[in-house]
Tab-separated table of C-alpha atoms and ligand atoms in Angstrom:
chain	number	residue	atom	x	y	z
A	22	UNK	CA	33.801	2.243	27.774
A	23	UNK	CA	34.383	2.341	23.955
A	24	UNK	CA	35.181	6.270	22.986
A	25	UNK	CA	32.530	8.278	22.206
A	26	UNK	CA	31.020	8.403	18.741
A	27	UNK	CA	28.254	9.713	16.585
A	28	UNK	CA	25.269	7.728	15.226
A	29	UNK	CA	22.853	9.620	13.717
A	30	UNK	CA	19.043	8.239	13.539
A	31	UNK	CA	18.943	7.633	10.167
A	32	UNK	CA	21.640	8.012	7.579
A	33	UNK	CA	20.792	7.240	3.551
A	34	UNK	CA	23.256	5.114	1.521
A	35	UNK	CA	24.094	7.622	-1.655
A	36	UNK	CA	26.841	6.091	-3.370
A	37	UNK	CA	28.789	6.284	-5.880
A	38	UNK	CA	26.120	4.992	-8.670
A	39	UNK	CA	23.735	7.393	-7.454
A	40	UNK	CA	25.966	10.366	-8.215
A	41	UNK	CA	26.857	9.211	-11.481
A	42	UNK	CA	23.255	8.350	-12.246
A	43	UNK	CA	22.211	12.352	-11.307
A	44	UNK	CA	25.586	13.205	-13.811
A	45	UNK	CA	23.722	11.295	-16.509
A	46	UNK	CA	20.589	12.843	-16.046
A	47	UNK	CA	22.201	16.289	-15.752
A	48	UNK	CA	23.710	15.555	-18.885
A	49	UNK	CA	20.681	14.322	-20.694
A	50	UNK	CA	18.892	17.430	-20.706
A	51	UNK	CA	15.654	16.049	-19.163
A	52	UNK	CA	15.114	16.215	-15.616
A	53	UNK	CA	11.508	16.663	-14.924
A	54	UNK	CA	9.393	13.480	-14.968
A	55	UNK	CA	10.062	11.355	-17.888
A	56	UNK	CA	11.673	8.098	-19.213
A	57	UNK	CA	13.129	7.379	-15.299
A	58	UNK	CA	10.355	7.919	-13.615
A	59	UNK	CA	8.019	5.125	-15.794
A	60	UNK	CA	11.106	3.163	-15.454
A	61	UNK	CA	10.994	3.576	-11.751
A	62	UNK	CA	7.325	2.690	-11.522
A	63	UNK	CA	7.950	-0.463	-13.547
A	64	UNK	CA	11.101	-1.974	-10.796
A	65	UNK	CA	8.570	-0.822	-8.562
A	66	UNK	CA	5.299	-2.363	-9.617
A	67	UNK	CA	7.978	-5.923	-10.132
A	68	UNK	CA	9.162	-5.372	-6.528
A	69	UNK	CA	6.150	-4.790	-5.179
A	70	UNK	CA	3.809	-6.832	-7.218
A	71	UNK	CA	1.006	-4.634	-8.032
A	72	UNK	CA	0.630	-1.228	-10.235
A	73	UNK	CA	2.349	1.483	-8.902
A	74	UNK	CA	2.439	5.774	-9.299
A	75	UNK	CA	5.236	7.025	-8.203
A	76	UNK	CA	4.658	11.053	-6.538
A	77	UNK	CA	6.456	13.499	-5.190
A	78	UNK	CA	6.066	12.946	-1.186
A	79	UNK	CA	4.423	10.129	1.260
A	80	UNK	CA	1.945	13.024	2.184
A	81	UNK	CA	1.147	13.496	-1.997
A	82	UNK	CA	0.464	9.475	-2.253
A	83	UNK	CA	-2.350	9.480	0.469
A	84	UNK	CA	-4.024	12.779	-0.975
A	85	UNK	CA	-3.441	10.775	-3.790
A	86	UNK	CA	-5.215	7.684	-2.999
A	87	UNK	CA	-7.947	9.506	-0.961
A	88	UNK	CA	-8.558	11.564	-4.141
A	89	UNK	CA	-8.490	8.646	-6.545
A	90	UNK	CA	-11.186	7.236	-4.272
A	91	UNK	CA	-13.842	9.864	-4.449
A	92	UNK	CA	-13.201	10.984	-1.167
A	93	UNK	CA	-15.704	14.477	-0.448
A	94	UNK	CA	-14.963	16.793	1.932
A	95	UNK	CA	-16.856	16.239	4.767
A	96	UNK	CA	-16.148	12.380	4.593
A	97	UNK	CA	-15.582	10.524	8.127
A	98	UNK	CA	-11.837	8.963	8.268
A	99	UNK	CA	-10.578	7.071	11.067
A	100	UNK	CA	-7.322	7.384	11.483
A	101	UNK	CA	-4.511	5.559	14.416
A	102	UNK	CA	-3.649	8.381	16.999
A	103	UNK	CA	-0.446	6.647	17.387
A	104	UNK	CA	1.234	7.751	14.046
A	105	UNK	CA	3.646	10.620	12.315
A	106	UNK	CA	1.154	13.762	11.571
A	107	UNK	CA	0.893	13.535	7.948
A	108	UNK	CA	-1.503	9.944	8.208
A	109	UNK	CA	-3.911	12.738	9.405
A	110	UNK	CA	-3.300	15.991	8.487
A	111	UNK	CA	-3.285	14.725	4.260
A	112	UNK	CA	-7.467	13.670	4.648
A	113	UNK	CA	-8.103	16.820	6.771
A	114	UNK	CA	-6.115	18.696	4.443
A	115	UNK	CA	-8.679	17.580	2.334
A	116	UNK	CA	-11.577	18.475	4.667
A	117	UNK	CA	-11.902	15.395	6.132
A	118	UNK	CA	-13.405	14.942	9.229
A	119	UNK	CA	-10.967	13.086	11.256
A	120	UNK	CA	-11.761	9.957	14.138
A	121	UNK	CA	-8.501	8.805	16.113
A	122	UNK	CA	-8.166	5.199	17.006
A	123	UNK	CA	-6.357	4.549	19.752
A	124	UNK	CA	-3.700	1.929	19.640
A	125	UNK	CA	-2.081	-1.583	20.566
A	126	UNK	CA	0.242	-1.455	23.517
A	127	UNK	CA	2.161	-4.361	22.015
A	128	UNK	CA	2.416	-3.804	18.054
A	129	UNK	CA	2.232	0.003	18.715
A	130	UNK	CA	-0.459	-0.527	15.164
A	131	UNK	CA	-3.856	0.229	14.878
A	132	UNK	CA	-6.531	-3.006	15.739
A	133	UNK	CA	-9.194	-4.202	14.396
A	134	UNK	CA	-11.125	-4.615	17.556
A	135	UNK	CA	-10.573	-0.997	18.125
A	136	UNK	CA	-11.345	-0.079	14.766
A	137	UNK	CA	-14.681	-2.301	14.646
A	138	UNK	CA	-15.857	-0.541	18.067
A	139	UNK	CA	-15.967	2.541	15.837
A	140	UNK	CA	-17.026	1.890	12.304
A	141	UNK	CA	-20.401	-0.027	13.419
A	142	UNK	CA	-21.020	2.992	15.226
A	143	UNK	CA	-20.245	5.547	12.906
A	144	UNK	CA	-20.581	6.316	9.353
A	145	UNK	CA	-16.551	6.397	8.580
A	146	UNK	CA	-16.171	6.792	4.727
A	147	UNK	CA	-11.904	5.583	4.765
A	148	UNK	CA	-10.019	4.135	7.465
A	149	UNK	CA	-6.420	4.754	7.069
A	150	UNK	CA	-3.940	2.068	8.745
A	151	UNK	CA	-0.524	2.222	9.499
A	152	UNK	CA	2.110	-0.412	9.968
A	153	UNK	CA	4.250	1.203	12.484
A	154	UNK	CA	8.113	1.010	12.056
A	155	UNK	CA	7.010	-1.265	9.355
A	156	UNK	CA	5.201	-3.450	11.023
A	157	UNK	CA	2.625	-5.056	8.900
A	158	UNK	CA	-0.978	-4.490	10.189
A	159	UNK	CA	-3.577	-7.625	10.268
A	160	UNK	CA	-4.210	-7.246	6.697
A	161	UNK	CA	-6.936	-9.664	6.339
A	162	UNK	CA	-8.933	-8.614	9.153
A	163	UNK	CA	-9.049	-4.822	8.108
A	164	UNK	CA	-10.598	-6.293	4.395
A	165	UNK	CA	-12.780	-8.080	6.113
A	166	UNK	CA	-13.923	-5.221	8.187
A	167	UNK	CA	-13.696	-3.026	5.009
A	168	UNK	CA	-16.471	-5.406	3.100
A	169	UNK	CA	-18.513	-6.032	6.308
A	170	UNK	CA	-18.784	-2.278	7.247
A	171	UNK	CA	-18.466	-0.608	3.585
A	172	UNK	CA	-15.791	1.551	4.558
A	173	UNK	CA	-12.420	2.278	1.766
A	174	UNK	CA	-9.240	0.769	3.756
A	175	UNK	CA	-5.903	2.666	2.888
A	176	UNK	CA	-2.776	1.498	3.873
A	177	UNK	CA	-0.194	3.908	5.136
A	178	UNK	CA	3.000	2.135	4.550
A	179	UNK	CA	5.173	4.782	4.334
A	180	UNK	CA	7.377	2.650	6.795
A	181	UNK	CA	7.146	-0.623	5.290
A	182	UNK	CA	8.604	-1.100	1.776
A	183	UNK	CA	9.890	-4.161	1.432
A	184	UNK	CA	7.801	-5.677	4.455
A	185	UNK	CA	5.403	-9.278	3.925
A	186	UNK	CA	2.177	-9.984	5.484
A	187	UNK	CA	1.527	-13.725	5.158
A	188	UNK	CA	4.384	-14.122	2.587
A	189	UNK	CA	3.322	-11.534	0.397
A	190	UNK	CA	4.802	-8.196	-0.058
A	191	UNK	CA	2.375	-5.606	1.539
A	192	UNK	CA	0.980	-3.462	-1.326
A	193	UNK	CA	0.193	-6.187	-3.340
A	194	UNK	CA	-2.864	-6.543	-1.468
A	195	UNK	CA	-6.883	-5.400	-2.689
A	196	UNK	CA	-6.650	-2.007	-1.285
A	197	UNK	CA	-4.609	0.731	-2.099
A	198	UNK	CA	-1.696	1.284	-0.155
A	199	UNK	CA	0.665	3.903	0.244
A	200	UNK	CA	4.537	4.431	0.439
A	201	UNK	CA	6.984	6.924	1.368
A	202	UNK	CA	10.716	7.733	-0.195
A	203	UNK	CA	11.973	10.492	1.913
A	204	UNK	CA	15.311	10.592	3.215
A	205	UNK	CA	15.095	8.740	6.312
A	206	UNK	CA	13.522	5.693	4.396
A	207	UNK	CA	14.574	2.023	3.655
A	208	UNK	CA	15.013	3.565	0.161
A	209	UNK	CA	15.428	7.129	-0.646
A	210	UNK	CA	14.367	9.687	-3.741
A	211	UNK	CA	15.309	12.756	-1.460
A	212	UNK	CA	11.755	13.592	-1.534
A	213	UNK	CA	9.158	11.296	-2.810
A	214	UNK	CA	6.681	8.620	-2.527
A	215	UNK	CA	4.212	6.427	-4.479
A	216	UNK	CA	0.855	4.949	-4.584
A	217	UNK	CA	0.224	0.416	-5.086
A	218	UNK	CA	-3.459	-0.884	-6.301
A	219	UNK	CA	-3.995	-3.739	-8.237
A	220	UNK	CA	-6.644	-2.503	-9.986
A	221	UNK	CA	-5.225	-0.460	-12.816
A	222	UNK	CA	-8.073	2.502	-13.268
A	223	UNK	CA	-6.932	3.631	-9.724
A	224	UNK	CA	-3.285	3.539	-10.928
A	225	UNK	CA	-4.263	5.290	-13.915
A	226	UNK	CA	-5.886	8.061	-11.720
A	227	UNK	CA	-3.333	8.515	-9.792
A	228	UNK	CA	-1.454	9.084	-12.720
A	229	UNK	CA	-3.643	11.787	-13.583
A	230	UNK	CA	-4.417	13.353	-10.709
A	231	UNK	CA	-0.713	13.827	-9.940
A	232	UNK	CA	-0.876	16.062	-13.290
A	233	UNK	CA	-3.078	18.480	-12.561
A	234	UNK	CA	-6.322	15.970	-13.364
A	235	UNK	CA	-5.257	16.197	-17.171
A	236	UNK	CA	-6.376	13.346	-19.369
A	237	UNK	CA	-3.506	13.150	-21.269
A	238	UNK	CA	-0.355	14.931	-21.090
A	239	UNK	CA	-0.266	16.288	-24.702
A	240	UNK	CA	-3.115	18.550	-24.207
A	241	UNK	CA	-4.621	20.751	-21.947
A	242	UNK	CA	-7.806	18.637	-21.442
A	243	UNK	CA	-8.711	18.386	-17.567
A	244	UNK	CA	-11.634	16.170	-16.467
A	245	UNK	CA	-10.460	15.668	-12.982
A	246	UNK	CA	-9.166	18.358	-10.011
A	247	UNK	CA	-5.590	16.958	-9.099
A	248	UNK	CA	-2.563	19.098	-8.469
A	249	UNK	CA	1.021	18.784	-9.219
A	250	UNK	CA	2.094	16.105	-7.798
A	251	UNK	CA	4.756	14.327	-9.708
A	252	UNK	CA	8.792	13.794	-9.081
A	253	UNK	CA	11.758	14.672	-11.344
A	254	UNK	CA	13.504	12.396	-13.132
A	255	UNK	CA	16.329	13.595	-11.596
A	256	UNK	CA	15.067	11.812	-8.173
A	257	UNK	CA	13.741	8.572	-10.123
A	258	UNK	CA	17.385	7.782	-11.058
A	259	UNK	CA	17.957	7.444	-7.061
A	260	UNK	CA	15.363	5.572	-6.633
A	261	UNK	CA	16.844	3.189	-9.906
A	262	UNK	CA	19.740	3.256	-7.855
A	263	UNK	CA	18.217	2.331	-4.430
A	264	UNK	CA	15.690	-0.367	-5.124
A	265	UNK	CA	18.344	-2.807	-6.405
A	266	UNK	CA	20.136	-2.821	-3.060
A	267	UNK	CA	16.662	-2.666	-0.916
A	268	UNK	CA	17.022	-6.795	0.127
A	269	UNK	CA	20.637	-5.814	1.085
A	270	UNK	CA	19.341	-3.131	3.120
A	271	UNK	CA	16.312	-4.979	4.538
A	272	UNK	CA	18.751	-7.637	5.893
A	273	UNK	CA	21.402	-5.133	7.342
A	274	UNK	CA	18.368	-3.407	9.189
A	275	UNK	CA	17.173	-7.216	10.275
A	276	UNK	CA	20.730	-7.525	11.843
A	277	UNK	CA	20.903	-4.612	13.679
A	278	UNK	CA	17.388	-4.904	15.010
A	279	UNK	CA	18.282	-8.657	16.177
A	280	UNK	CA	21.402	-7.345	18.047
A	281	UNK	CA	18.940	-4.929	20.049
A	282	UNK	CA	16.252	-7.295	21.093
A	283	UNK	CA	19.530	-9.752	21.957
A	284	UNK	CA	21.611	-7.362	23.671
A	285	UNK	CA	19.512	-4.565	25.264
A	286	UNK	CA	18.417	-5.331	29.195
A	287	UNK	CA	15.322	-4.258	30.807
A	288	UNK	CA	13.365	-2.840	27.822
A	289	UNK	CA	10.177	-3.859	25.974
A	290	UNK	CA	10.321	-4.032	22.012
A	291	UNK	CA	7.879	-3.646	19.636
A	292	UNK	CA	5.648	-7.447	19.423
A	293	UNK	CA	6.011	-8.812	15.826
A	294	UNK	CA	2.882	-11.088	15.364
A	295	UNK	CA	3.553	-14.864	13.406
A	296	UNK	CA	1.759	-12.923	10.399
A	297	UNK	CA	4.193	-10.663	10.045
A	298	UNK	CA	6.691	-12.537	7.982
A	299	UNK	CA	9.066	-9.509	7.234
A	300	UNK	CA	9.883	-6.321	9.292
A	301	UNK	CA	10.985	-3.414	7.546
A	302	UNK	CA	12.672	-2.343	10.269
A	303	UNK	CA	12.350	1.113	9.159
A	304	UNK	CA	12.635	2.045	13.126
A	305	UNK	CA	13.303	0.481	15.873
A	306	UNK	CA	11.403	0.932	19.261
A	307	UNK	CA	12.555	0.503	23.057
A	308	UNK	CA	10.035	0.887	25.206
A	309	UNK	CA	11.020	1.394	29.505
A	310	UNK	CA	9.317	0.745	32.236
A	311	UNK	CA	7.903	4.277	32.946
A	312	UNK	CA	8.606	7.831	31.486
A	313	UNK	CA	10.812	9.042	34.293
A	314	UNK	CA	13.314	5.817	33.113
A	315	UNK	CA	13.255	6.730	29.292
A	316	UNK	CA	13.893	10.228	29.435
A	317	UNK	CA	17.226	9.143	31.558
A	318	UNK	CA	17.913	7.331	29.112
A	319	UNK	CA	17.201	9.164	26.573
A	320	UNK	CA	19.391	11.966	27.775
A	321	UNK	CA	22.084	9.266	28.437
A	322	UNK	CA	22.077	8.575	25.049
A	323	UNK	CA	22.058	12.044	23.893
A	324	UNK	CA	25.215	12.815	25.823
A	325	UNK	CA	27.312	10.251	24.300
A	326	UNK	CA	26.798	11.254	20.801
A	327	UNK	CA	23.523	9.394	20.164
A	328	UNK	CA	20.762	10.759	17.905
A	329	UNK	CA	17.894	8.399	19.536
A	330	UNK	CA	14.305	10.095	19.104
A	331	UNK	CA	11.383	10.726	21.703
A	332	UNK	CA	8.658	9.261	19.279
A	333	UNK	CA	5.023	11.041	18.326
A	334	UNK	CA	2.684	13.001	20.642
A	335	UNK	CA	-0.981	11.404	20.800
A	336	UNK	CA	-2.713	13.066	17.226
A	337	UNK	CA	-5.362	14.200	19.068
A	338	UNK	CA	-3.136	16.572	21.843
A	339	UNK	CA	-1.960	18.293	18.921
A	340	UNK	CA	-2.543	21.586	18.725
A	341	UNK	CA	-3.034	21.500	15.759
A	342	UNK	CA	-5.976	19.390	16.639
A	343	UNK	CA	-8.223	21.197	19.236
A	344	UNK	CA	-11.552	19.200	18.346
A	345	UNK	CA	-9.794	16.216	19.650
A	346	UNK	CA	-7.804	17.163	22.228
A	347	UNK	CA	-10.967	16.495	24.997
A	348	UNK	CA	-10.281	12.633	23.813
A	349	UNK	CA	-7.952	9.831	25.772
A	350	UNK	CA	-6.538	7.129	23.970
A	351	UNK	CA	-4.640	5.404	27.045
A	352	UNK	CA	-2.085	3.189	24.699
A	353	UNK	CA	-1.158	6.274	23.151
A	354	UNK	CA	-0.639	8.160	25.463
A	355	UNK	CA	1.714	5.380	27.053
A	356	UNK	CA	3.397	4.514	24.377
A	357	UNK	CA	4.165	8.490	23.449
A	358	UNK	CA	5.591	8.777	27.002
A	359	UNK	CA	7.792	5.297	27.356
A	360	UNK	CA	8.869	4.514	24.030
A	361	UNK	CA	12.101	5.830	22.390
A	362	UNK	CA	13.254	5.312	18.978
A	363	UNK	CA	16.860	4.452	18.489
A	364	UNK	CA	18.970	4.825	15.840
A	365	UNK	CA	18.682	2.214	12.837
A	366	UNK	CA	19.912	2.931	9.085
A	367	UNK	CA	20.699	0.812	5.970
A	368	UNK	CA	24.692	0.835	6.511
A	369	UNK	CA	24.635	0.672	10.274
A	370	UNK	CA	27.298	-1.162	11.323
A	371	UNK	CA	26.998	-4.165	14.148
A	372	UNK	CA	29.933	-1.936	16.131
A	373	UNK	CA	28.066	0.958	15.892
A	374	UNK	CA	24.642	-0.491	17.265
A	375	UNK	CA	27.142	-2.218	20.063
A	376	UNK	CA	27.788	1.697	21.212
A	377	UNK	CA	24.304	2.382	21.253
A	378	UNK	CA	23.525	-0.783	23.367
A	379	UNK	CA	26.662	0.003	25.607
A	380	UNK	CA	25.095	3.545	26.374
A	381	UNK	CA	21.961	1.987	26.834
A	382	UNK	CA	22.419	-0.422	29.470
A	383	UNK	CA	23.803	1.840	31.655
A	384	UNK	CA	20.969	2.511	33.460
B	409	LIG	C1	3.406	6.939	8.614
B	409	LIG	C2	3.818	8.039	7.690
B	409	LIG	N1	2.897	8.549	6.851
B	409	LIG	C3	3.198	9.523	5.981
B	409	LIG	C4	4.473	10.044	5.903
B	409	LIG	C5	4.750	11.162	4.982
B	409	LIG	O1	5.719	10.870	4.030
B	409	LIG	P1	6.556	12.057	3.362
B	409	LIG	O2	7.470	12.612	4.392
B	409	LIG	O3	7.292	11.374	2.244
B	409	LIG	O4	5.572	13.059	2.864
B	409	LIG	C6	5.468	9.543	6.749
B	409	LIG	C7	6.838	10.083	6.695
B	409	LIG	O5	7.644	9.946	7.556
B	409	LIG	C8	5.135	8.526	7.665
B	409	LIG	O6	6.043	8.004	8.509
């Protein structure tokens, strides 16, 4: 047995150019949104291929794009039930009423068969989809479903910067799609997210509503209700800093999540569809034979220095949630009570991930 170490879930990569980027701004005397932040949007928009806002949070970008979409309070949104809280609570924050979808047992994403068996039954206003871990959702079969059944699609993506449906980076698609920067991310502002459409008035909304719904940032004309909503320059330069190394990071992630699927016995992994050209990896899911096994193993792992996660609780058994806790959403539930998420992170090293597998077989 190699001696013990510890690997935390996620660890960002701030390096050297990062901290002499924040010097620079420091010493510029601007910090709050500004020059860096535009530029930011612009590497973005490149990367991505589309027009992009950046905010201040993943949670601010789907308000965001709700808001920039009319949504009304009141408004039917289906949401996955397999998905971190914030995909729901930001529409019901809102005062959204809020449908959970259950989902796939394989992808651990949201399908459109399930999806269809509720939006030609019910008058849903926005269904939200997420690509879990940063697995890419069936892109064109949610637009088709979007046209067929009049319904707004937004894309949660949070997880998947970087990812490709079909070749092409998700984001750059004809809905408007979401992202999230937070620490734990592919790439990192701290705090922070941002919004992708390729149709530029719902950019330029975005752009407003993230400033308190002000027309133009010289005066004190508002013709819109938004909030504050923007980053800091000061967070922008880190986000400079990160996207230029996000391929590097993509393929690190790529190895380590390889090395799993090789080297791990008697676990299921996550199903990666021939669509899905590139995998964020932005987590990485085992997934055991019953709960009794994972939470060995999870506790296993957690003994020898391993910060491995238990993943989401079913959306609606949240408390949070009582008008949908009487619902059963069978995958879900499953999933929520098999599945473990290990740990994965831009500079993990191939030694490191051979601990985690050498704790992990054990069992
Ligand atoms: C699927 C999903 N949606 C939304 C968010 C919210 O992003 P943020 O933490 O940047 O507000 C996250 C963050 O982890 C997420 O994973």
């Amino acid at each position: 047995m190699s001696k013990k170490l510890n690997i935390p879930w996620s660890k960002p990569d701030i390096s050297e150019n990062e901290k002499q980027a924040i010097h620079k701004v420091v010493e510029s005397d601007w910090y709050s949104q500004g020059p860096l932040t535009k530029k930011f949007e612009d590497e973005l928009s490149n990367y991505i291929d589309s027009n992009v806002s950046v905010v201040n949070s993943g949670t601010s970008a789907i308000i965001c794009a709700l808001l920039a979409h009319n949504f009304k309070p009141g408004d039917l949104v289906l949401v996955p039930d397999f998905t971190f809280f914030a995909t729901l609570s930001s529409p019901k924050f809102l005062g959204a009423k809020i449908i959970t979808a259950d989902v796939d047992q394989k992808t651990l994403n949201i399908s459109p068969v399930q999806v269809e068996e509720i939006v030609k039954n019910n008058d849903i206003k926005f269904v939200i989809v997420v690509d879990i871990a940063g697995l890419p959702v069936d892109i064109d079969a949610f637009e088709e479903l979007a046209s067929k059944y009049n319904f707004t699609l937004i894309e949660d993506a949070a997880q998947a910067l970087g990812s490709e449906y079909k070749n092409k980076k998700i984001g750059s698609f004809n809905h408007t799609t979401t992202f999230s920067f937070h620490i734990a991310k592919q790439i990192t502002t701290i705090e922070g997210g941002c919004v992708s459409s390729n149709d530029e008035k719902i950019s330029e909304r975005i752009k407003q509503l993230r400033d308190h719904g002000r027309s133009n940032s010289k005066n004190y004309s508002h013709d819109l209700i938004g909030s504050n909503f923007r980053t800091t320059d000061l967070q922008s330069c880190i986000g400079l800093e990160q996207i230029k190394k996000i391929d590097r990071y993509l393929s690190n992630r790529q190895i380590i999540s390889k090395k799993y699927k090789d080297e791990l016995k008697n676990v299921n992994f996550q199903e990666n569809p021939n669509y899905s050209v590139r995998h964020s990896n932005m987590m990485f899911f085992t997934i055991y034979p019953n709960k009794g096994i994972r939470d060995k193993n999870f506790k296993i792992l957690q003994e020898n220095g391993i910060d491995a996660k238990l993943p989401w609780p079913p959306l609606h058994s949240q408390p949070a949630n009582p008008e949908l806790n009487n619902k059963s959403h069978i995958n879900t539930e499953i999933i929520s009570d098999t599945a473990l998420m290990l740990p994965i992170f831009n500079k993990m090293t191939e030694e490191e991930a051979d601990y985690v597998i050498e704790c992990s077989n054990k069992i």
